[in-house]
């Protein structure tokens, strides 16, 4: 049986590419996305995947809620199978310069990007340890590495990923479970391509590769870390940013 790979934010820009790449790798991807989504949006996404020959189930949950994550993981394990790969990809931005940042902007980002790591990982961790195999892959950001003005909330959550990886990795590597992250730079998702053309050109001019990254380049790194023979890589972060910033 194919290993079940849950991707949170699975129907978003990067999540979609990850689901597709995991399917190509022979995994059984499962997209978990926000429970505020309309049934129409979910059906449209599933139909687009079916047109590509892929049957990817979608489950709805709120990654900010421990109970919602517990419920959705229980359902996936009962209906699809044990979760062996978890990609904590769901994330949001609520940008503001710090002097104008509201407690709501701070809380929303911390809960979605950071609490979600605990809320989702906690549901699958013991099963992975008991079975002696697991891959936890967290999506951080170049702006967690270098910081970014206007993103003190977002940068705080993304740099927290590295501490989470390094600590948890030490607890479970001998049980066959690895914990790593990927720090994407500017990737050409709809969100990034929607940036005003002149601003986007300035961003691209600052990237040594002189182009945006492709979602497939992040997805390729997910499958690298999710591979059966990637068990000796743990606590690590891989930057995928066209040379924009290094560890
Ligand atoms: P998208 O907005 O396209 O995808 C994020 C997905 O997460 C959306 O489908 C969103 O649903 C979902 N989501 C948001 N909140 C919740 C929640 N509470 N519970 C469940 N699902 C939720 O973003 P990207 O694909 O661009 O980003 C994916 C990850 O990559 C994020 O963690 C982001 O920080 C990171 N990243 C992206 C970069 C880029 O250039 N695109 C660069 C660096 C890092 P909905 O749309 O309904 O809110």
PDB file of C-alpha atoms and ligand atoms in Angstrom:
ATOM      1  CA  UNK A   1       0.000   0.000   0.000  1.00  0.00           C
ATOM      2  CA  UNK A   2       1.203   3.521  -0.780  1.00  0.00           C
ATOM      3  CA  UNK A   3       2.319   5.597   2.159  1.00  0.00           C
ATOM      4  CA  UNK A   4      -0.294   8.248   3.036  1.00  0.00           C
ATOM      5  CA  UNK A   5       1.058  11.813   2.788  1.00  0.00           C
ATOM      6  CA  UNK A   6      -1.006  14.610   4.321  1.00  0.00           C
ATOM      7  CA  UNK A   7      -0.344  18.112   2.985  1.00  0.00           C
ATOM      8  CA  UNK A   8      -1.934  20.950   4.967  1.00  0.00           C
ATOM      9  CA  UNK A   9      -2.905  23.923   2.831  1.00  0.00           C
ATOM     10  CA  UNK A  10      -2.957  21.181   0.191  1.00  0.00           C
ATOM     11  CA  UNK A  11      -5.119  22.984  -2.319  1.00  0.00           C
ATOM     12  CA  UNK A  12      -3.117  26.232  -2.205  1.00  0.00           C
ATOM     13  CA  UNK A  13      -0.376  27.313  -4.609  1.00  0.00           C
ATOM     14  CA  UNK A  14       2.501  25.236  -3.245  1.00  0.00           C
ATOM     15  CA  UNK A  15       0.271  22.571  -1.676  1.00  0.00           C
ATOM     16  CA  UNK A  16      -1.166  21.599  -5.054  1.00  0.00           C
ATOM     17  CA  UNK A  17       2.300  21.097  -6.537  1.00  0.00           C
ATOM     18  CA  UNK A  18       3.295  19.052  -3.467  1.00  0.00           C
ATOM     19  CA  UNK A  19       0.242  16.782  -3.775  1.00  0.00           C
ATOM     20  CA  UNK A  20       0.993  16.194  -7.443  1.00  0.00           C
ATOM     21  CA  UNK A  21       4.680  15.442  -6.842  1.00  0.00           C
ATOM     22  CA  UNK A  22       3.888  13.074  -3.956  1.00  0.00           C
ATOM     23  CA  UNK A  23       1.439  11.207  -6.203  1.00  0.00           C
ATOM     24  CA  UNK A  24       4.151  10.904  -8.876  1.00  0.00           C
ATOM     25  CA  UNK A  25       6.468   9.539  -6.168  1.00  0.00           C
ATOM     26  CA  UNK A  26       3.950   6.761  -5.532  1.00  0.00           C
ATOM     27  CA  UNK A  27       2.586   8.178  -2.283  1.00  0.00           C
ATOM     28  CA  UNK A  28      -1.124   8.582  -1.537  1.00  0.00           C
ATOM     29  CA  UNK A  29      -1.480  12.338  -1.065  1.00  0.00           C
ATOM     30  CA  UNK A  30      -4.322  13.750   1.008  1.00  0.00           C
ATOM     31  CA  UNK A  31      -4.978  17.500   0.920  1.00  0.00           C
ATOM     32  CA  UNK A  32      -6.124  19.093   4.157  1.00  0.00           C
ATOM     33  CA  UNK A  33      -7.360  22.611   3.715  1.00  0.00           C
ATOM     34  CA  UNK A  34      -9.257  25.311   5.544  1.00  0.00           C
ATOM     35  CA  UNK A  35     -12.718  24.377   6.716  1.00  0.00           C
ATOM     36  CA  UNK A  36     -14.019  27.779   5.644  1.00  0.00           C
ATOM     37  CA  UNK A  37     -13.609  26.727   1.995  1.00  0.00           C
ATOM     38  CA  UNK A  38     -16.729  26.302  -0.140  1.00  0.00           C
ATOM     39  CA  UNK A  39     -17.716  22.870  -1.421  1.00  0.00           C
ATOM     40  CA  UNK A  40     -17.530  24.432  -4.895  1.00  0.00           C
ATOM     41  CA  UNK A  41     -13.837  25.372  -4.484  1.00  0.00           C
ATOM     42  CA  UNK A  42     -13.022  21.861  -3.271  1.00  0.00           C
ATOM     43  CA  UNK A  43     -14.940  20.221  -6.150  1.00  0.00           C
ATOM     44  CA  UNK A  44     -13.199  22.471  -8.675  1.00  0.00           C
ATOM     45  CA  UNK A  45      -9.773  21.497  -7.317  1.00  0.00           C
ATOM     46  CA  UNK A  46     -10.614  17.786  -7.270  1.00  0.00           C
ATOM     47  CA  UNK A  47     -11.950  17.962 -10.831  1.00  0.00           C
ATOM     48  CA  UNK A  48      -8.744  19.676 -12.012  1.00  0.00           C
ATOM     49  CA  UNK A  49      -6.679  16.869 -10.437  1.00  0.00           C
ATOM     50  CA  UNK A  50      -8.939  14.214 -11.956  1.00  0.00           C
ATOM     51  CA  UNK A  51      -8.389  15.813 -15.372  1.00  0.00           C
ATOM     52  CA  UNK A  52      -4.668  15.203 -14.716  1.00  0.00           C
ATOM     53  CA  UNK A  53      -5.387  11.563 -13.863  1.00  0.00           C
ATOM     54  CA  UNK A  54      -5.026  12.050 -10.109  1.00  0.00           C
ATOM     55  CA  UNK A  55      -7.544  11.106  -7.448  1.00  0.00           C
ATOM     56  CA  UNK A  56      -6.584  13.148  -4.372  1.00  0.00           C
ATOM     57  CA  UNK A  57      -8.978  13.257  -1.428  1.00  0.00           C
ATOM     58  CA  UNK A  58      -9.564  16.602   0.276  1.00  0.00           C
ATOM     59  CA  UNK A  59     -10.424  16.937   3.955  1.00  0.00           C
ATOM     60  CA  UNK A  60     -11.338  20.199   5.657  1.00  0.00           C
ATOM     61  CA  UNK A  61      -9.993  21.347   9.016  1.00  0.00           C
ATOM     62  CA  UNK A  62      -8.715  24.395  10.833  1.00  0.00           C
ATOM     63  CA  UNK A  63      -5.033  23.928  11.656  1.00  0.00           C
ATOM     64  CA  UNK A  64      -5.284  26.553  14.405  1.00  0.00           C
ATOM     65  CA  UNK A  65      -7.529  24.175  16.375  1.00  0.00           C
ATOM     66  CA  UNK A  66      -6.123  21.099  18.130  1.00  0.00           C
ATOM     67  CA  UNK A  67      -9.574  19.462  18.196  1.00  0.00           C
ATOM     68  CA  UNK A  68     -10.149  20.057  14.489  1.00  0.00           C
ATOM     69  CA  UNK A  69      -6.733  18.535  13.655  1.00  0.00           C
ATOM     70  CA  UNK A  70      -7.438  15.534  15.909  1.00  0.00           C
ATOM     71  CA  UNK A  71     -10.788  14.969  14.232  1.00  0.00           C
ATOM     72  CA  UNK A  72      -9.481  15.241  10.659  1.00  0.00           C
ATOM     73  CA  UNK A  73      -6.444  12.993  11.239  1.00  0.00           C
ATOM     74  CA  UNK A  74      -8.634  10.344  12.879  1.00  0.00           C
ATOM     75  CA  UNK A  75     -10.972  10.450   9.889  1.00  0.00           C
ATOM     76  CA  UNK A  76      -8.121  10.231   7.344  1.00  0.00           C
ATOM     77  CA  UNK A  77      -6.529   7.290   9.178  1.00  0.00           C
ATOM     78  CA  UNK A  78      -9.885   5.460   9.262  1.00  0.00           C
ATOM     79  CA  UNK A  79     -10.775   6.189   5.636  1.00  0.00           C
ATOM     80  CA  UNK A  80      -7.414   6.324   3.810  1.00  0.00           C
ATOM     81  CA  UNK A  81      -4.790   4.748   6.075  1.00  0.00           C
ATOM     82  CA  UNK A  82      -2.084   5.557   8.630  1.00  0.00           C
ATOM     83  CA  UNK A  83      -0.450   8.930   8.033  1.00  0.00           C
ATOM     84  CA  UNK A  84       3.247   8.286   7.353  1.00  0.00           C
ATOM     85  CA  UNK A  85       4.236  11.626   5.821  1.00  0.00           C
ATOM     86  CA  UNK A  86       3.057  15.001   7.117  1.00  0.00           C
ATOM     87  CA  UNK A  87       3.777  18.253   5.295  1.00  0.00           C
ATOM     88  CA  UNK A  88       2.959  21.222   7.530  1.00  0.00           C
ATOM     89  CA  UNK A  89       2.472  23.686   4.698  1.00  0.00           C
ATOM     90  CA  UNK A  90      -0.603  25.775   5.613  1.00  0.00           C
ATOM     91  CA  UNK A  91       0.470  29.322   6.344  1.00  0.00           C
ATOM     92  CA  UNK A  92      -0.700  32.899   6.139  1.00  0.00           C
ATOM     93  CA  UNK A  93       0.696  36.423   6.173  1.00  0.00           C
ATOM     94  CA  UNK A  94      -0.872  39.438   7.869  1.00  0.00           C
ATOM     95  CA  UNK A  95       1.814  42.006   7.079  1.00  0.00           C
ATOM     96  CA  UNK A  96       2.206  45.266   8.933  1.00  0.00           C
ATOM     97  CA  UNK A  97       5.039  47.381  10.249  1.00  0.00           C
ATOM     98  CA  UNK A  98       5.400  46.525  13.932  1.00  0.00           C
ATOM     99  CA  UNK A  99       4.258  49.930  15.207  1.00  0.00           C
ATOM    100  CA  UNK A 100       0.935  49.412  13.425  1.00  0.00           C
ATOM    101  CA  UNK A 101       0.576  45.652  14.011  1.00  0.00           C
ATOM    102  CA  UNK A 102      -2.596  44.693  15.877  1.00  0.00           C
ATOM    103  CA  UNK A 103      -2.883  41.840  18.408  1.00  0.00           C
ATOM    104  CA  UNK A 104      -5.219  40.154  15.886  1.00  0.00           C
ATOM    105  CA  UNK A 105      -2.573  40.227  13.117  1.00  0.00           C
ATOM    106  CA  UNK A 106      -0.028  38.791  15.548  1.00  0.00           C
ATOM    107  CA  UNK A 107      -2.377  36.069  16.873  1.00  0.00           C
ATOM    108  CA  UNK A 108      -3.699  34.925  13.492  1.00  0.00           C
ATOM    109  CA  UNK A 109      -0.217  34.372  12.105  1.00  0.00           C
ATOM    110  CA  UNK A 110       1.150  32.711  15.244  1.00  0.00           C
ATOM    111  CA  UNK A 111      -1.835  30.371  15.472  1.00  0.00           C
ATOM    112  CA  UNK A 112      -1.909  29.414  11.799  1.00  0.00           C
ATOM    113  CA  UNK A 113       1.820  29.071  11.171  1.00  0.00           C
ATOM    114  CA  UNK A 114       3.124  27.929  14.567  1.00  0.00           C
ATOM    115  CA  UNK A 115       0.364  26.309  16.647  1.00  0.00           C
ATOM    116  CA  UNK A 116      -0.426  24.231  13.556  1.00  0.00           C
ATOM    117  CA  UNK A 117       2.962  22.505  13.861  1.00  0.00           C
ATOM    118  CA  UNK A 118       1.973  21.190  17.281  1.00  0.00           C
ATOM    119  CA  UNK A 119      -1.701  20.632  16.435  1.00  0.00           C
ATOM    120  CA  UNK A 120      -1.014  18.463  13.374  1.00  0.00           C
ATOM    121  CA  UNK A 121       2.273  16.787  14.333  1.00  0.00           C
ATOM    122  CA  UNK A 122       0.849  15.682  17.675  1.00  0.00           C
ATOM    123  CA  UNK A 123      -1.897  13.683  15.901  1.00  0.00           C
ATOM    124  CA  UNK A 124       0.477  11.616  13.764  1.00  0.00           C
ATOM    125  CA  UNK A 125       3.693  11.452  15.788  1.00  0.00           C
ATOM    126  CA  UNK A 126       2.975   8.495  18.051  1.00  0.00           C
ATOM    127  CA  UNK A 127       1.736   6.372  15.144  1.00  0.00           C
ATOM    128  CA  UNK A 128       4.913   7.115  13.169  1.00  0.00           C
ATOM    129  CA  UNK A 129       7.114   6.229  16.156  1.00  0.00           C
ATOM    130  CA  UNK A 130       5.168   3.030  16.847  1.00  0.00           C
ATOM    131  CA  UNK A 131       5.451   1.923  13.187  1.00  0.00           C
ATOM    132  CA  UNK A 132       9.159   2.906  13.088  1.00  0.00           C
ATOM    133  CA  UNK A 133       8.892   5.169  10.036  1.00  0.00           C
ATOM    134  CA  UNK A 134       7.767   8.733   9.429  1.00  0.00           C
ATOM    135  CA  UNK A 135       8.551  11.986   7.644  1.00  0.00           C
ATOM    136  CA  UNK A 136       7.591  15.388   9.066  1.00  0.00           C
ATOM    137  CA  UNK A 137       8.314  18.220   6.641  1.00  0.00           C
ATOM    138  CA  UNK A 138       7.656  21.804   7.697  1.00  0.00           C
ATOM    139  CA  UNK A 139       7.448  24.720   5.295  1.00  0.00           C
ATOM    140  CA  UNK A 140       9.369  27.720   6.619  1.00  0.00           C
ATOM    141  CA  UNK A 141      10.475  30.741   4.543  1.00  0.00           C
ATOM    142  CA  UNK A 142      13.500  32.766   3.521  1.00  0.00           C
ATOM    143  CA  UNK A 143      11.925  35.505   5.629  1.00  0.00           C
ATOM    144  CA  UNK A 144      12.245  33.296   8.691  1.00  0.00           C
ATOM    145  CA  UNK A 145      15.968  33.062   7.980  1.00  0.00           C
ATOM    146  CA  UNK A 146      16.784  36.672   7.194  1.00  0.00           C
ATOM    147  CA  UNK A 147      13.798  38.575   8.691  1.00  0.00           C
ATOM    148  CA  UNK A 148      11.661  40.938   6.657  1.00  0.00           C
ATOM    149  CA  UNK A 149      10.388  44.407   7.548  1.00  0.00           C
ATOM    150  CA  UNK A 150       6.607  44.329   7.847  1.00  0.00           C
ATOM    151  CA  UNK A 151       6.637  40.638   8.778  1.00  0.00           C
ATOM    152  CA  UNK A 152       7.740  40.452  12.418  1.00  0.00           C
ATOM    153  CA  UNK A 153       4.811  38.087  13.076  1.00  0.00           C
ATOM    154  CA  UNK A 154       5.470  35.884  10.018  1.00  0.00           C
ATOM    155  CA  UNK A 155       9.275  35.859  10.409  1.00  0.00           C
ATOM    156  CA  UNK A 156       8.882  34.875  14.083  1.00  0.00           C
ATOM    157  CA  UNK A 157       6.761  31.839  13.164  1.00  0.00           C
ATOM    158  CA  UNK A 158       8.978  30.742  10.315  1.00  0.00           C
ATOM    159  CA  UNK A 159      12.235  30.925  12.279  1.00  0.00           C
ATOM    160  CA  UNK A 160      10.517  28.989  15.090  1.00  0.00           C
ATOM    161  CA  UNK A 161      10.286  26.063  12.673  1.00  0.00           C
ATOM    162  CA  UNK A 162      14.067  25.528  12.853  1.00  0.00           C
ATOM    163  CA  UNK A 163      14.018  25.134  16.647  1.00  0.00           C
ATOM    164  CA  UNK A 164      11.066  22.764  16.429  1.00  0.00           C
ATOM    165  CA  UNK A 165      12.874  20.620  13.828  1.00  0.00           C
ATOM    166  CA  UNK A 166      16.121  20.414  15.748  1.00  0.00           C
ATOM    167  CA  UNK A 167      14.521  19.528  19.072  1.00  0.00           C
ATOM    168  CA  UNK A 168      12.003  16.985  17.803  1.00  0.00           C
ATOM    169  CA  UNK A 169      14.531  15.436  15.412  1.00  0.00           C
ATOM    170  CA  UNK A 170      16.659  14.388  18.396  1.00  0.00           C
ATOM    171  CA  UNK A 171      13.681  12.683  20.031  1.00  0.00           C
ATOM    172  CA  UNK A 172      12.631  10.482  17.149  1.00  0.00           C
ATOM    173  CA  UNK A 173      15.421   9.799  14.655  1.00  0.00           C
ATOM    174  CA  UNK A 174      16.232   6.457  16.297  1.00  0.00           C
ATOM    175  CA  UNK A 175      12.574   5.509  15.730  1.00  0.00           C
ATOM    176  CA  UNK A 176      12.867   6.093  11.987  1.00  0.00           C
ATOM    177  CA  UNK A 177      11.070   9.447  12.035  1.00  0.00           C
ATOM    178  CA  UNK A 178      12.739  12.518  10.541  1.00  0.00           C
ATOM    179  CA  UNK A 179      11.815  16.186  11.015  1.00  0.00           C
ATOM    180  CA  UNK A 180      13.057  18.703   8.452  1.00  0.00           C
ATOM    181  CA  UNK A 181      12.015  21.936   6.809  1.00  0.00           C
ATOM    182  CA  UNK A 182      12.200  23.743   3.516  1.00  0.00           C
ATOM    183  CA  UNK A 183      12.646  27.515   3.307  1.00  0.00           C
ATOM    184  CA  UNK A 184      11.300  28.741  -0.020  1.00  0.00           C
ATOM    185  CA  UNK A 185      12.285  32.096  -1.462  1.00  0.00           C
ATOM    186  CA  UNK A 186       9.953  33.912  -3.863  1.00  0.00           C
ATOM    187  CA  UNK A 187       7.931  31.284  -5.689  1.00  0.00           C
ATOM    188  CA  UNK A 188       5.691  32.044  -8.651  1.00  0.00           C
ATOM    189  CA  UNK A 189       2.366  31.204  -7.051  1.00  0.00           C
ATOM    190  CA  UNK A 190      -0.711  33.265  -7.904  1.00  0.00           C
ATOM    191  CA  UNK A 191      -0.136  35.332  -4.764  1.00  0.00           C
ATOM    192  CA  UNK A 192       3.400  36.334  -5.780  1.00  0.00           C
ATOM    193  CA  UNK A 193       2.539  36.845  -9.468  1.00  0.00           C
ATOM    194  CA  UNK A 194      -0.238  39.224  -8.339  1.00  0.00           C
ATOM    195  CA  UNK A 195       2.366  41.660  -6.951  1.00  0.00           C
ATOM    196  CA  UNK A 196       2.396  44.905  -8.979  1.00  0.00           C
ATOM    197  CA  UNK A 197       4.579  44.347 -12.044  1.00  0.00           C
ATOM    198  CA  UNK A 198       7.175  47.058 -11.284  1.00  0.00           C
ATOM    199  CA  UNK A 199       7.522  45.860  -7.673  1.00  0.00           C
ATOM    200  CA  UNK A 200       7.809  42.252  -8.808  1.00  0.00           C
ATOM    201  CA  UNK A 201      10.545  43.149 -11.290  1.00  0.00           C
ATOM    202  CA  UNK A 202      12.523  44.779  -8.457  1.00  0.00           C
ATOM    203  CA  UNK A 203      12.113  41.623  -6.356  1.00  0.00           C
ATOM    204  CA  UNK A 204      13.318  39.449  -9.236  1.00  0.00           C
ATOM    205  CA  UNK A 205      16.307  41.741  -9.884  1.00  0.00           C
ATOM    206  CA  UNK A 206      17.419  41.076  -6.293  1.00  0.00           C
ATOM    207  CA  UNK A 207      17.398  37.280  -6.755  1.00  0.00           C
ATOM    208  CA  UNK A 208      20.760  35.955  -8.036  1.00  0.00           C
ATOM    209  CA  UNK A 209      18.910  33.377 -10.187  1.00  0.00           C
ATOM    210  CA  UNK A 210      17.072  36.345 -11.791  1.00  0.00           C
ATOM    211  CA  UNK A 211      13.718  34.561 -11.738  1.00  0.00           C
ATOM    212  CA  UNK A 212      10.982  33.378  -9.388  1.00  0.00           C
ATOM    213  CA  UNK A 213      11.055  29.789  -8.209  1.00  0.00           C
ATOM    214  CA  UNK A 214       8.549  27.279  -9.551  1.00  0.00           C
ATOM    215  CA  UNK A 215       6.125  25.515  -7.170  1.00  0.00           C
ATOM    216  CA  UNK A 216       7.435  22.243  -8.633  1.00  0.00           C
ATOM    217  CA  UNK A 217      10.916  23.113  -7.310  1.00  0.00           C
ATOM    218  CA  UNK A 218       9.562  23.220  -3.749  1.00  0.00           C
ATOM    219  CA  UNK A 219       7.511  20.082  -4.357  1.00  0.00           C
ATOM    220  CA  UNK A 220      10.633  18.299  -5.646  1.00  0.00           C
ATOM    221  CA  UNK A 221      12.355  19.088  -2.336  1.00  0.00           C
ATOM    222  CA  UNK A 222       9.370  17.711  -0.417  1.00  0.00           C
ATOM    223  CA  UNK A 223       9.639  14.395  -2.270  1.00  0.00           C
ATOM    224  CA  UNK A 224      13.406  14.358  -1.659  1.00  0.00           C
ATOM    225  CA  UNK A 225      12.840  14.601   2.110  1.00  0.00           C
ATOM    226  CA  UNK A 226       9.895  12.186   1.956  1.00  0.00           C
ATOM    227  CA  UNK A 227      11.921   9.472   0.206  1.00  0.00           C
ATOM    228  CA  UNK A 228      12.373   6.068   1.812  1.00  0.00           C
ATOM    229  CA  UNK A 229      16.159   6.522   1.706  1.00  0.00           C
ATOM    230  CA  UNK A 230      16.157  10.036   3.259  1.00  0.00           C
ATOM    231  CA  UNK A 231      16.178   8.636   6.796  1.00  0.00           C
ATOM    232  CA  UNK A 232      19.631   9.975   7.676  1.00  0.00           C
ATOM    233  CA  UNK A 233      18.662  13.626   7.067  1.00  0.00           C
ATOM    234  CA  UNK A 234      16.995  15.165  10.093  1.00  0.00           C
ATOM    235  CA  UNK A 235      16.758  18.451  11.985  1.00  0.00           C
ATOM    236  CA  UNK A 236      17.809  20.127   8.734  1.00  0.00           C
ATOM    237  CA  UNK A 237      16.478  22.994   6.640  1.00  0.00           C
ATOM    238  CA  UNK A 238      16.874  23.191   2.869  1.00  0.00           C
ATOM    239  CA  UNK A 239      16.770  26.649   1.319  1.00  0.00           C
ATOM    240  CA  UNK A 240      15.234  26.830  -2.156  1.00  0.00           C
ATOM    241  CA  UNK A 241      15.578  30.478  -3.062  1.00  0.00           C
ATOM    242  CA  UNK A 242      17.717  30.991  -6.174  1.00  0.00           C
ATOM    243  CA  UNK A 243      20.687  32.176  -4.106  1.00  0.00           C
ATOM    244  CA  UNK A 244      18.758  34.953  -2.337  1.00  0.00           C
ATOM    245  CA  UNK A 245      19.983  34.024   1.146  1.00  0.00           C
ATOM    246  CA  UNK A 246      22.035  31.276   2.767  1.00  0.00           C
ATOM    247  CA  UNK A 247      22.140  29.687   6.214  1.00  0.00           C
TER     248      UNK A 247
HETATM  249  P1  LIG B   1      -1.516  29.704  -0.317  1.00  0.00           P
HETATM  250  O1  LIG B   1      -2.252  30.821   0.338  1.00  0.00           O
HETATM  251  O2  LIG B   1      -1.708  29.479  -1.790  1.00  0.00           O
HETATM  252  O3  LIG B   1      -1.820  28.334   0.422  1.00  0.00           O
HETATM  253  C1  LIG B   1      -1.971  28.237   1.813  1.00  0.00           C
HETATM  254  C2  LIG B   1      -3.125  27.311   2.084  1.00  0.00           C
HETATM  255  O4  LIG B   1      -3.282  27.161   3.507  1.00  0.00           O
HETATM  256  C3  LIG B   1      -4.447  27.871   1.524  1.00  0.00           C
HETATM  257  O5  LIG B   1      -5.117  26.870   0.813  1.00  0.00           O
HETATM  258  C4  LIG B   1      -5.175  28.266   2.806  1.00  0.00           C
HETATM  259  O6  LIG B   1      -6.579  28.192   2.704  1.00  0.00           O
HETATM  260  C5  LIG B   1      -4.659  27.239   3.791  1.00  0.00           C
HETATM  261  N1  LIG B   1      -4.935  27.679   5.157  1.00  0.00           N
HETATM  262  C6  LIG B   1      -4.817  28.927   5.663  1.00  0.00           C
HETATM  263  N2  LIG B   1      -5.220  28.953   6.945  1.00  0.00           N
HETATM  264  C7  LIG B   1      -5.593  27.677   7.255  1.00  0.00           C
HETATM  265  C8  LIG B   1      -6.136  27.072   8.425  1.00  0.00           C
HETATM  266  N3  LIG B   1      -6.341  27.770   9.550  1.00  0.00           N
HETATM  267  N4  LIG B   1      -6.437  25.755   8.393  1.00  0.00           N
HETATM  268  C9  LIG B   1      -6.246  25.035   7.249  1.00  0.00           C
HETATM  269  N5  LIG B   1      -5.750  25.557   6.121  1.00  0.00           N
HETATM  270  C10 LIG B   1      -5.429  26.868   6.118  1.00  0.00           C
HETATM  271  O7  LIG B   1       0.037  29.927   0.026  1.00  0.00           O
HETATM  272  P2  LIG B   1       1.342  29.262  -0.622  1.00  0.00           P
HETATM  273  O8  LIG B   1       1.021  28.005  -1.313  1.00  0.00           O
HETATM  274  O9  LIG B   1       2.069  30.323  -1.354  1.00  0.00           O
HETATM  275  O10 LIG B   1       2.191  28.968   0.705  1.00  0.00           O
HETATM  276  C11 LIG B   1       2.295  27.689   1.306  1.00  0.00           C
HETATM  277  C12 LIG B   1       3.348  27.762   2.406  1.00  0.00           C
HETATM  278  O11 LIG B   1       4.595  28.160   1.864  1.00  0.00           O
HETATM  279  C13 LIG B   1       3.015  28.765   3.504  1.00  0.00           C
HETATM  280  O12 LIG B   1       3.377  28.229   4.758  1.00  0.00           O
HETATM  281  C14 LIG B   1       3.885  29.962   3.156  1.00  0.00           C
HETATM  282  O13 LIG B   1       4.190  30.730   4.288  1.00  0.00           O
HETATM  283  C15 LIG B   1       5.109  29.262   2.587  1.00  0.00           C
HETATM  284  N6  LIG B   1       5.903  30.097   1.694  1.00  0.00           N
HETATM  285  C16 LIG B   1       5.418  30.512   0.469  1.00  0.00           C
HETATM  286  C17 LIG B   1       6.207  31.279  -0.374  1.00  0.00           C
HETATM  287  C18 LIG B   1       5.742  31.715  -1.726  1.00  0.00           C
HETATM  288  O14 LIG B   1       6.505  32.396  -2.420  1.00  0.00           O
HETATM  289  N7  LIG B   1       4.546  31.366  -2.174  1.00  0.00           N
HETATM  290  C19 LIG B   1       7.553  31.713   0.037  1.00  0.00           C
HETATM  291  C20 LIG B   1       7.963  31.217   1.333  1.00  0.00           C
HETATM  292  C21 LIG B   1       7.154  30.437   2.112  1.00  0.00           C
HETATM  293  P3  LIG B   1      -7.413  29.545   2.320  1.00  0.00           P
HETATM  294  O15 LIG B   1      -6.906  29.966   0.992  1.00  0.00           O
HETATM  295  O16 LIG B   1      -8.826  29.113   2.326  1.00  0.00           O
HETATM  296  O17 LIG B   1      -7.081  30.531   3.418  1.00  0.00           O
END
